[in-house]
Short mmCIF file of N, CA and C in Angstrom, two decimals:
data_model
loop_
_atom_site.label_atom_id
_atom_site.label_comp_id
_atom_site.label_asym_id
_atom_site.label_seq_id
_atom_site.Cartn_x
_atom_site.Cartn_y
_atom_site.Cartn_z
N MET D 40 71.60 -28.49 3.62
CA MET D 40 71.28 -29.49 3.07
C MET D 40 70.33 -29.20 2.02
N ASN D 41 70.25 -29.46 0.89
CA ASN D 41 69.14 -29.02 0.12
C ASN D 41 68.11 -30.13 0.10
N ASN D 42 66.80 -29.87 -0.39
CA ASN D 42 65.63 -30.96 0.00
C ASN D 42 65.69 -31.36 -1.48
N VAL D 43 65.35 -32.59 -1.46
CA VAL D 43 65.43 -33.11 -3.19
C VAL D 43 63.58 -33.52 -3.22
N GLU D 44 63.33 -33.36 -4.32
CA GLU D 44 61.53 -33.97 -4.22
C GLU D 44 61.46 -34.74 -5.63
N ILE D 45 60.48 -35.71 -5.65
CA ILE D 45 60.29 -36.15 -6.83
C ILE D 45 59.01 -36.03 -7.09
N ASN D 46 58.85 -36.67 -8.63
CA ASN D 46 57.60 -36.42 -9.08
C ASN D 46 56.43 -37.62 -8.94
N LYS D 47 55.51 -37.01 -7.81
CA LYS D 47 54.81 -38.23 -7.48
C LYS D 47 53.48 -38.52 -8.36
N GLN D 48 53.59 -38.17 -9.63
CA GLN D 48 52.68 -37.80 -10.29
C GLN D 48 53.24 -39.04 -11.54
N VAL D 49 54.15 -39.53 -11.70
CA VAL D 49 54.81 -40.54 -12.85
C VAL D 49 54.19 -41.59 -12.65
N ARG D 50 53.65 -41.97 -13.70
CA ARG D 50 53.11 -43.62 -13.99
C ARG D 50 53.81 -44.64 -13.78
N LEU D 51 53.74 -45.60 -13.00
CA LEU D 51 54.43 -46.84 -13.04
C LEU D 51 54.01 -47.49 -13.82
N SER D 52 52.38 -47.48 -13.83
CA SER D 52 51.61 -48.25 -14.72
C SER D 52 50.21 -47.78 -15.14
N GLU D 53 49.91 -48.51 -15.68
CA GLU D 53 48.42 -47.99 -16.33
C GLU D 53 47.91 -47.34 -14.90
N HIS D 54 47.77 -47.74 -14.11
CA HIS D 54 46.86 -48.05 -12.76
C HIS D 54 47.55 -47.40 -11.07
N PHE D 55 48.85 -47.20 -11.16
CA PHE D 55 49.74 -46.71 -10.48
C PHE D 55 50.35 -45.71 -10.39
N THR D 56 50.78 -44.87 -9.62
CA THR D 56 51.81 -43.55 -9.51
C THR D 56 52.98 -43.73 -8.63
N LEU D 57 53.66 -43.16 -8.51
CA LEU D 57 54.90 -42.99 -7.74
C LEU D 57 54.45 -42.76 -6.24
N GLY D 58 53.98 -41.66 -6.53
CA GLY D 58 53.13 -41.21 -5.09
C GLY D 58 52.38 -42.14 -4.70
N GLU D 59 51.85 -43.01 -4.95
CA GLU D 59 50.88 -43.78 -4.74
C GLU D 59 51.50 -45.17 -3.85
N MET D 60 53.03 -45.74 -4.83
CA MET D 60 53.45 -46.58 -4.02
C MET D 60 54.54 -46.47 -2.92
N THR D 61 54.84 -44.90 -3.09
CA THR D 61 55.87 -44.43 -1.89
C THR D 61 55.50 -43.92 -0.78
N LYS D 62 53.85 -44.19 -0.63
CA LYS D 62 53.50 -43.16 0.53
C LYS D 62 53.95 -44.13 1.80
N THR D 63 54.27 -43.13 2.71
CA THR D 63 54.19 -43.76 3.93
C THR D 63 54.19 -42.82 5.40
N SER D 64 53.80 -43.47 6.49
CA SER D 64 53.86 -42.52 7.75
C SER D 64 55.31 -42.56 8.42
N ALA D 65 55.99 -43.39 8.19
CA ALA D 65 57.45 -43.81 8.78
C ALA D 65 58.11 -42.63 8.18
N LYS D 66 59.07 -42.16 9.40
CA LYS D 66 59.79 -41.13 8.76
C LYS D 66 61.00 -41.42 8.67
N THR D 67 61.71 -40.83 7.30
CA THR D 67 63.09 -41.28 7.02
C THR D 67 64.05 -40.21 6.87
N ALA D 68 65.40 -40.63 6.78
CA ALA D 68 66.15 -39.06 6.39
C ALA D 68 66.75 -38.84 5.20
N ASP D 69 66.28 -39.50 4.13
CA ASP D 69 65.88 -38.90 2.56
C ASP D 69 64.61 -38.93 2.58
N GLY D 70 63.80 -38.84 3.06
CA GLY D 70 62.52 -38.33 2.85
C GLY D 70 61.67 -39.45 1.91
N ASN D 71 62.19 -40.75 2.08
CA ASN D 71 61.82 -41.74 1.04
C ASN D 71 61.60 -41.72 0.07
N ILE D 72 62.75 -41.04 -0.65
CA ILE D 72 63.22 -40.90 -2.37
C ILE D 72 63.80 -42.18 -2.37
N PRO D 73 63.20 -42.83 -3.70
CA PRO D 73 63.89 -43.92 -4.22
C PRO D 73 64.56 -43.72 -5.18
N SER D 74 65.73 -44.61 -5.69
CA SER D 74 66.91 -44.47 -6.36
C SER D 74 65.90 -44.80 -7.64
N HIS D 75 66.64 -44.98 -8.88
CA HIS D 75 66.30 -45.29 -10.37
C HIS D 75 66.43 -46.92 -10.18
N VAL D 76 66.92 -47.62 -9.42
CA VAL D 76 66.45 -48.94 -9.31
C VAL D 76 65.52 -49.47 -8.66
N HIS D 77 65.37 -48.88 -7.60
CA HIS D 77 63.80 -49.23 -6.97
C HIS D 77 62.84 -49.00 -7.52
N ILE D 78 63.02 -47.50 -8.56
CA ILE D 78 61.80 -47.42 -9.16
C ILE D 78 61.37 -48.02 -10.39
N GLU D 79 62.48 -48.98 -11.07
CA GLU D 79 62.24 -50.11 -11.76
C GLU D 79 62.02 -50.97 -11.43
N ASN D 80 62.45 -51.29 -9.79
CA ASN D 80 61.47 -52.61 -9.44
C ASN D 80 60.28 -52.20 -9.31
N LEU D 81 59.86 -51.18 -9.00
CA LEU D 81 58.40 -50.85 -8.53
C LEU D 81 57.58 -50.94 -9.83
N LYS D 82 58.31 -50.69 -10.87
CA LYS D 82 57.64 -50.73 -12.36
C LYS D 82 57.20 -51.90 -12.53
N ARG D 83 58.14 -53.11 -12.24
CA ARG D 83 57.94 -54.45 -12.56
C ARG D 83 57.12 -55.09 -11.53
N LEU D 84 57.06 -54.75 -10.25
CA LEU D 84 55.94 -54.54 -9.20
C LEU D 84 54.34 -54.73 -9.47
N CYS D 85 54.62 -53.31 -10.12
CA CYS D 85 53.21 -52.86 -10.67
C CYS D 85 52.51 -53.56 -11.85
N GLY D 86 53.27 -54.27 -12.53
CA GLY D 86 52.72 -55.29 -13.82
C GLY D 86 52.63 -56.33 -13.30
N TRP D 87 53.29 -56.30 -12.55
CA TRP D 87 52.40 -58.04 -11.65
C TRP D 87 51.00 -57.88 -10.95
N LEU D 88 51.21 -56.63 -10.03
CA LEU D 88 49.98 -56.17 -9.32
C LEU D 88 48.71 -56.34 -10.42
N GLU D 89 48.71 -55.65 -11.64
CA GLU D 89 47.99 -55.37 -12.59
C GLU D 89 47.32 -56.89 -13.35
N ILE D 90 48.36 -57.66 -13.28
CA ILE D 90 47.72 -59.26 -13.92
C ILE D 90 47.19 -59.75 -12.84
N ILE D 91 47.14 -59.34 -11.45
CA ILE D 91 46.36 -60.48 -10.74
C ILE D 91 44.96 -59.89 -10.64
#
């Protein structure tokens, strides 16, 4: 099986990166790699977090 990695430096918004929003101590089979749909939802969440 191939190891898949994501670029954790990708900016979801001005203040948040993908690495910050996907950091966890839980061990998962897929290594906590979000799908494109999840990334779009994280971008929307980060937009809301910046408003608050």
